Amino acid sequence: MVIYLPSTKAFYKPNVKLRKGDSLIDSAGKKIGYVVSDSIDIMPLYDKSKNLYQMRFAGYITANDVRPVTIPENILQQIINSNSKNLNYNTFKKFINDFGLRDYKDEMDKRYPQNKSYVLWYNSYVTSNSVFRLQLIFDKEKLVAIFHSQKLIKTTFKDLQLKKTYLLWTKNSNDKELATFAKTYRKIYEVPN
């Protein structure tokens, strides 16, 4: 996560910690939260302007200091559950823009050329066994599948656990087609060369 903090040269001294109650703001100056513990280490990246330093920080995030609307999986699940009969690109367009999903092509697209994928990567400093945090796959305008690294709590669709990720199948109720799609994914991403 990249956040911005009020400018002070003290942040550039080694072993400086944020203090409980310090504000966290985004690049537009909007307050996005505050520090709830005195144990977060900061790692300066560079002097962005006279008033802000951009920094990465590492520490623990507690459930009560994260707004649910900032977690993509929460919003994705709400969209799926409230639009289960209308899962098309327009339904997800705002979600794709808000969370910065990127157009993506890979070996799956060679096997399924009619599909178009949008992915959300993990930040480089987050380690995960999964390839993507989220991958939305559309056949023309219709959502057919979502690969996701974290279990979704409840949806009306089949959610198959693979070795490194989960596959939420929204295309149809054809188990054979789902199995073929999952097998293709496994061959590309889960079987060692």
PDB file of C-alpha atoms in Angstrom:
ATOM      1  CA  MET A   1       0.000   0.000   0.000  1.00  0.00           C
ATOM      2  CA  VAL A   2       1.321   3.464  -0.786  1.00  0.00           C
ATOM      3  CA  ILE A   3       0.138   6.283   1.443  1.00  0.00           C
ATOM      4  CA  TYR A   4       1.158   9.870   2.017  1.00  0.00           C
ATOM      5  CA  LEU A   5       2.107  11.444   5.309  1.00  0.00           C
ATOM      6  CA  PRO A   6       2.635  15.033   6.435  1.00  0.00           C
ATOM      7  CA  SER A   7       6.128  16.109   5.444  1.00  0.00           C
ATOM      8  CA  THR A   8       8.789  15.982   8.081  1.00  0.00           C
ATOM      9  CA  LYS A   9      12.473  15.180   7.860  1.00  0.00           C
ATOM     10  CA  ALA A  10      12.028  12.995  10.955  1.00  0.00           C
ATOM     11  CA  PHE A  11      10.405  10.357   8.763  1.00  0.00           C
ATOM     12  CA  TYR A  12      13.727   9.938   6.962  1.00  0.00           C
ATOM     13  CA  LYS A  13      15.638   9.028  10.118  1.00  0.00           C
ATOM     14  CA  PRO A  14      16.207   5.307  10.623  1.00  0.00           C
ATOM     15  CA  ASN A  15      13.950   3.376  12.981  1.00  0.00           C
ATOM     16  CA  VAL A  16      11.302   6.097  13.142  1.00  0.00           C
ATOM     17  CA  LYS A  17       7.797   4.791  13.725  1.00  0.00           C
ATOM     18  CA  LEU A  18       4.399   6.246  13.059  1.00  0.00           C
ATOM     19  CA  ARG A  19       2.528   7.104  16.213  1.00  0.00           C
ATOM     20  CA  LYS A  20      -0.950   6.105  17.227  1.00  0.00           C
ATOM     21  CA  GLY A  21      -3.409   8.693  15.937  1.00  0.00           C
ATOM     22  CA  ASP A  22      -1.269   9.910  12.997  1.00  0.00           C
ATOM     23  CA  SER A  23      -3.442  10.565   9.927  1.00  0.00           C
ATOM     24  CA  LEU A  24      -3.064   8.628   6.688  1.00  0.00           C
ATOM     25  CA  ILE A  25      -4.001  10.475   3.494  1.00  0.00           C
ATOM     26  CA  ASP A  26      -4.126   9.532  -0.170  1.00  0.00           C
ATOM     27  CA  SER A  27      -2.425  11.410  -3.007  1.00  0.00           C
ATOM     28  CA  ALA A  28      -5.449  13.724  -3.355  1.00  0.00           C
ATOM     29  CA  GLY A  29      -5.148  14.797   0.280  1.00  0.00           C
ATOM     30  CA  LYS A  30      -8.247  12.869   1.401  1.00  0.00           C
ATOM     31  CA  LYS A  31      -7.981  11.270   4.837  1.00  0.00           C
ATOM     32  CA  ILE A  32      -8.225   7.505   4.435  1.00  0.00           C
ATOM     33  CA  GLY A  33      -7.566   6.457   7.991  1.00  0.00           C
ATOM     34  CA  TYR A  34      -5.299   6.770  10.947  1.00  0.00           C
ATOM     35  CA  VAL A  35      -2.671   4.759  12.743  1.00  0.00           C
ATOM     36  CA  VAL A  36      -4.136   2.578  15.493  1.00  0.00           C
ATOM     37  CA  SER A  37      -0.859   1.283  16.903  1.00  0.00           C
ATOM     38  CA  ASP A  38       2.607   2.588  17.664  1.00  0.00           C
ATOM     39  CA  SER A  39       4.254  -0.397  15.953  1.00  0.00           C
ATOM     40  CA  ILE A  40       4.187   0.429  12.230  1.00  0.00           C
ATOM     41  CA  ASP A  41       7.580   0.830  10.556  1.00  0.00           C
ATOM     42  CA  ILE A  42       7.857   3.214   7.626  1.00  0.00           C
ATOM     43  CA  MET A  43      10.056   2.975   4.559  1.00  0.00           C
ATOM     44  CA  PRO A  44      10.492   6.267   2.677  1.00  0.00           C
ATOM     45  CA  LEU A  45      10.402   6.118  -1.104  1.00  0.00           C
ATOM     46  CA  TYR A  46      11.090   9.677  -2.179  1.00  0.00           C
ATOM     47  CA  ASP A  47      10.304  13.337  -1.547  1.00  0.00           C
ATOM     48  CA  LYS A  48       7.176  13.899  -3.658  1.00  0.00           C
ATOM     49  CA  SER A  49       6.649  17.586  -2.966  1.00  0.00           C
ATOM     50  CA  LYS A  50       7.276  20.213  -0.334  1.00  0.00           C
ATOM     51  CA  ASN A  51       4.410  18.952   1.805  1.00  0.00           C
ATOM     52  CA  LEU A  52       4.263  15.206   1.241  1.00  0.00           C
ATOM     53  CA  TYR A  53       6.536  12.208   1.319  1.00  0.00           C
ATOM     54  CA  GLN A  54       5.425   9.030  -0.374  1.00  0.00           C
ATOM     55  CA  MET A  55       6.088   5.980   1.742  1.00  0.00           C
ATOM     56  CA  ARG A  56       5.344   2.312   2.028  1.00  0.00           C
ATOM     57  CA  PHE A  57       4.615   0.986   5.442  1.00  0.00           C
ATOM     58  CA  ALA A  58       4.484  -2.486   6.856  1.00  0.00           C
ATOM     59  CA  GLY A  59       2.586  -3.572   9.915  1.00  0.00           C
ATOM     60  CA  TYR A  60      -0.572  -5.219  11.039  1.00  0.00           C
ATOM     61  CA  ILE A  61      -4.001  -4.142   9.873  1.00  0.00           C
ATOM     62  CA  THR A  62      -6.825  -4.866  12.256  1.00  0.00           C
ATOM     63  CA  ALA A  63     -10.353  -5.574  11.107  1.00  0.00           C
ATOM     64  CA  ASN A  64     -11.757  -2.430  12.686  1.00  0.00           C
ATOM     65  CA  ASP A  65      -9.364   0.010  10.998  1.00  0.00           C
ATOM     66  CA  VAL A  66     -10.096  -1.079   7.406  1.00  0.00           C
ATOM     67  CA  ARG A  67     -13.192   0.226   5.675  1.00  0.00           C
ATOM     68  CA  PRO A  68     -15.016  -2.690   3.988  1.00  0.00           C
ATOM     69  CA  VAL A  69     -15.473  -0.627   0.807  1.00  0.00           C
ATOM     70  CA  THR A  70     -11.696  -0.554   0.312  1.00  0.00           C
ATOM     71  CA  ILE A  71     -11.443  -4.352   0.068  1.00  0.00           C
ATOM     72  CA  PRO A  72     -12.050  -5.480  -3.539  1.00  0.00           C
ATOM     73  CA  GLU A  73     -13.332  -8.927  -2.547  1.00  0.00           C
ATOM     74  CA  ASN A  74     -16.094  -7.369  -0.409  1.00  0.00           C
ATOM     75  CA  ILE A  75     -17.309  -5.145  -3.242  1.00  0.00           C
ATOM     76  CA  LEU A  76     -16.993  -7.938  -5.809  1.00  0.00           C
ATOM     77  CA  GLN A  77     -19.128 -10.213  -3.673  1.00  0.00           C
ATOM     78  CA  GLN A  78     -21.784  -7.498  -3.241  1.00  0.00           C
ATOM     79  CA  ILE A  79     -21.923  -6.941  -7.005  1.00  0.00           C
ATOM     80  CA  ILE A  80     -22.251 -10.667  -7.723  1.00  0.00           C
ATOM     81  CA  ASN A  81     -24.935 -11.251  -5.102  1.00  0.00           C
ATOM     82  CA  SER A  82     -27.041  -8.236  -6.055  1.00  0.00           C
ATOM     83  CA  ASN A  83     -26.771  -8.756  -9.847  1.00  0.00           C
ATOM     84  CA  SER A  84     -26.655 -12.550 -10.203  1.00  0.00           C
ATOM     85  CA  LYS A  85     -28.888 -12.474 -13.288  1.00  0.00           C
ATOM     86  CA  ASN A  86     -27.068  -9.568 -14.958  1.00  0.00           C
ATOM     87  CA  LEU A  87     -23.333 -10.279 -14.705  1.00  0.00           C
ATOM     88  CA  ASN A  88     -22.048  -8.388 -17.720  1.00  0.00           C
ATOM     89  CA  TYR A  89     -19.201  -5.970 -18.326  1.00  0.00           C
ATOM     90  CA  ASN A  90     -21.329  -2.886 -17.573  1.00  0.00           C
ATOM     91  CA  THR A  91     -22.186  -4.311 -14.150  1.00  0.00           C
ATOM     92  CA  PHE A  92     -18.450  -4.511 -13.322  1.00  0.00           C
ATOM     93  CA  LYS A  93     -17.196  -1.429 -15.195  1.00  0.00           C
ATOM     94  CA  LYS A  94     -17.106   0.836 -12.116  1.00  0.00           C
ATOM     95  CA  PHE A  95     -15.486  -1.924 -10.028  1.00  0.00           C
ATOM     96  CA  ILE A  96     -12.808  -2.451 -12.696  1.00  0.00           C
ATOM     97  CA  ASN A  97     -12.054   1.290 -12.779  1.00  0.00           C
ATOM     98  CA  ASP A  98     -12.248   1.882  -9.008  1.00  0.00           C
ATOM     99  CA  PHE A  99      -9.822  -0.911  -8.134  1.00  0.00           C
ATOM    100  CA  GLY A 100      -7.546  -0.486 -11.159  1.00  0.00           C
ATOM    101  CA  LEU A 101      -7.991  -3.875 -12.822  1.00  0.00           C
ATOM    102  CA  ARG A 102      -5.964  -4.090 -16.028  1.00  0.00           C
ATOM    103  CA  ASP A 103      -6.722  -5.647 -19.390  1.00  0.00           C
ATOM    104  CA  TYR A 104      -4.717  -8.865 -19.528  1.00  0.00           C
ATOM    105  CA  LYS A 105      -3.807 -11.530 -22.095  1.00  0.00           C
ATOM    106  CA  ASP A 106      -2.221 -14.895 -21.349  1.00  0.00           C
ATOM    107  CA  GLU A 107      -2.232 -18.543 -22.422  1.00  0.00           C
ATOM    108  CA  MET A 108      -5.878 -18.883 -21.326  1.00  0.00           C
ATOM    109  CA  ASP A 109      -6.806 -16.344 -24.002  1.00  0.00           C
ATOM    110  CA  LYS A 110      -5.113 -18.477 -26.658  1.00  0.00           C
ATOM    111  CA  ARG A 111      -7.263 -21.435 -25.611  1.00  0.00           C
ATOM    112  CA  TYR A 112     -10.394 -19.284 -25.255  1.00  0.00           C
ATOM    113  CA  PRO A 113      -9.912 -16.451 -27.789  1.00  0.00           C
ATOM    114  CA  GLN A 114     -13.417 -15.066 -27.270  1.00  0.00           C
ATOM    115  CA  ASN A 115     -12.577 -14.247 -23.629  1.00  0.00           C
ATOM    116  CA  LYS A 116     -11.324 -10.919 -22.301  1.00  0.00           C
ATOM    117  CA  SER A 117      -9.619 -10.748 -18.905  1.00  0.00           C
ATOM    118  CA  TYR A 118      -9.121  -8.017 -16.330  1.00  0.00           C
ATOM    119  CA  VAL A 119      -6.706  -8.630 -13.459  1.00  0.00           C
ATOM    120  CA  LEU A 120      -5.829  -7.124 -10.129  1.00  0.00           C
ATOM    121  CA  TRP A 121      -2.275  -7.980  -9.108  1.00  0.00           C
ATOM    122  CA  TYR A 122      -1.005  -8.201  -5.583  1.00  0.00           C
ATOM    123  CA  ASN A 123       1.359  -5.402  -4.630  1.00  0.00           C
ATOM    124  CA  SER A 124       4.950  -6.507  -5.178  1.00  0.00           C
ATOM    125  CA  TYR A 125       5.686  -6.703  -1.468  1.00  0.00           C
ATOM    126  CA  VAL A 126       2.749  -9.034  -0.728  1.00  0.00           C
ATOM    127  CA  THR A 127       3.620 -12.673  -1.181  1.00  0.00           C
ATOM    128  CA  SER A 128       0.964 -15.056  -2.352  1.00  0.00           C
ATOM    129  CA  ASN A 129       0.776 -18.494  -3.891  1.00  0.00           C
ATOM    130  CA  SER A 130      -1.848 -17.342  -6.356  1.00  0.00           C
ATOM    131  CA  VAL A 131      -1.037 -15.819  -9.724  1.00  0.00           C
ATOM    132  CA  PHE A 132      -3.494 -12.906  -9.369  1.00  0.00           C
ATOM    133  CA  ARG A 133      -5.511 -11.409  -6.576  1.00  0.00           C
ATOM    134  CA  LEU A 134      -8.496 -11.275  -8.950  1.00  0.00           C
ATOM    135  CA  GLN A 135      -9.027 -12.136 -12.600  1.00  0.00           C
ATOM    136  CA  LEU A 136     -12.417 -11.402 -14.151  1.00  0.00           C
ATOM    137  CA  ILE A 137     -13.038 -13.253 -17.413  1.00  0.00           C
ATOM    138  CA  PHE A 138     -15.715 -12.131 -19.852  1.00  0.00           C
ATOM    139  CA  ASP A 139     -16.978 -13.919 -22.964  1.00  0.00           C
ATOM    140  CA  LYS A 140     -17.871 -10.916 -25.094  1.00  0.00           C
ATOM    141  CA  GLU A 141     -19.832  -8.875 -22.513  1.00  0.00           C
ATOM    142  CA  LYS A 142     -20.895 -11.699 -20.154  1.00  0.00           C
ATOM    143  CA  LEU A 143     -18.892 -12.633 -17.058  1.00  0.00           C
ATOM    144  CA  VAL A 144     -18.024 -16.337 -17.258  1.00  0.00           C
ATOM    145  CA  ALA A 145     -15.481 -16.849 -14.466  1.00  0.00           C
ATOM    146  CA  ILE A 146     -13.457 -15.220 -11.727  1.00  0.00           C
ATOM    147  CA  PHE A 147     -10.156 -16.521 -10.436  1.00  0.00           C
ATOM    148  CA  HIS A 148      -9.682 -15.186  -6.915  1.00  0.00           C
ATOM    149  CA  SER A 149      -7.015 -15.801  -4.294  1.00  0.00           C
ATOM    150  CA  GLN A 150      -9.180 -15.282  -1.214  1.00  0.00           C
ATOM    151  CA  LYS A 151     -12.296 -17.309  -0.512  1.00  0.00           C
ATOM    152  CA  LEU A 152     -15.520 -15.401  -1.115  1.00  0.00           C
ATOM    153  CA  ILE A 153     -17.946 -15.829   1.762  1.00  0.00           C
ATOM    154  CA  LYS A 154     -21.195 -16.621  -0.041  1.00  0.00           C
ATOM    155  CA  THR A 155     -22.346 -16.585  -3.631  1.00  0.00           C
ATOM    156  CA  THR A 156     -24.947 -18.555  -5.552  1.00  0.00           C
ATOM    157  CA  PHE A 157     -22.365 -19.822  -8.062  1.00  0.00           C
ATOM    158  CA  LYS A 158     -19.951 -22.748  -7.958  1.00  0.00           C
ATOM    159  CA  ASP A 159     -16.672 -21.789  -6.323  1.00  0.00           C
ATOM    160  CA  LEU A 160     -14.040 -24.436  -6.957  1.00  0.00           C
ATOM    161  CA  GLN A 161     -10.799 -24.500  -4.964  1.00  0.00           C
ATOM    162  CA  LEU A 162      -7.769 -25.130  -7.154  1.00  0.00           C
ATOM    163  CA  LYS A 163      -4.205 -25.609  -5.938  1.00  0.00           C
ATOM    164  CA  LYS A 164      -3.202 -21.923  -5.933  1.00  0.00           C
ATOM    165  CA  THR A 165      -6.503 -20.088  -6.244  1.00  0.00           C
ATOM    166  CA  TYR A 166     -10.291 -20.355  -6.424  1.00  0.00           C
ATOM    167  CA  LEU A 167     -12.445 -20.427  -9.547  1.00  0.00           C
ATOM    168  CA  LEU A 168     -15.914 -18.889  -9.355  1.00  0.00           C
ATOM    169  CA  TRP A 169     -17.853 -20.188 -12.369  1.00  0.00           C
ATOM    170  CA  THR A 170     -20.732 -17.950 -13.504  1.00  0.00           C
ATOM    171  CA  LYS A 171     -21.097 -19.037 -17.131  1.00  0.00           C
ATOM    172  CA  ASN A 172     -23.556 -21.911 -16.716  1.00  0.00           C
ATOM    173  CA  SER A 173     -24.269 -25.030 -14.668  1.00  0.00           C
ATOM    174  CA  ASN A 174     -22.346 -27.338 -17.004  1.00  0.00           C
ATOM    175  CA  ASP A 175     -19.927 -29.216 -14.723  1.00  0.00           C
ATOM    176  CA  LYS A 176     -18.030 -30.684 -17.658  1.00  0.00           C
ATOM    177  CA  GLU A 177     -17.328 -27.246 -19.137  1.00  0.00           C
ATOM    178  CA  LEU A 178     -16.247 -25.982 -15.700  1.00  0.00           C
ATOM    179  CA  ALA A 179     -13.903 -28.972 -15.278  1.00  0.00           C
ATOM    180  CA  THR A 180     -12.357 -28.378 -18.718  1.00  0.00           C
ATOM    181  CA  PHE A 181     -11.810 -24.677 -17.956  1.00  0.00           C
ATOM    182  CA  ALA A 182     -10.228 -25.489 -14.566  1.00  0.00           C
ATOM    183  CA  LYS A 183      -8.022 -28.163 -16.162  1.00  0.00           C
ATOM    184  CA  THR A 184      -6.759 -25.651 -18.738  1.00  0.00           C
ATOM    185  CA  TYR A 185      -5.901 -23.207 -15.947  1.00  0.00           C
ATOM    186  CA  ARG A 186      -4.074 -25.936 -13.990  1.00  0.00           C
ATOM    187  CA  LYS A 187      -1.981 -26.887 -17.027  1.00  0.00           C
ATOM    188  CA  ILE A 188      -0.923 -23.282 -17.558  1.00  0.00           C
ATOM    189  CA  TYR A 189      -0.395 -22.063 -13.992  1.00  0.00           C
ATOM    190  CA  GLU A 190      -0.217 -24.967 -11.560  1.00  0.00           C
ATOM    191  CA  VAL A 191       1.734 -27.789 -13.196  1.00  0.00           C
ATOM    192  CA  PRO A 192       5.503 -27.288 -12.872  1.00  0.00           C
ATOM    193  CA  ASN A 193       7.495 -27.366 -16.115  1.00  0.00           C
TER     194      ASN A 193
END
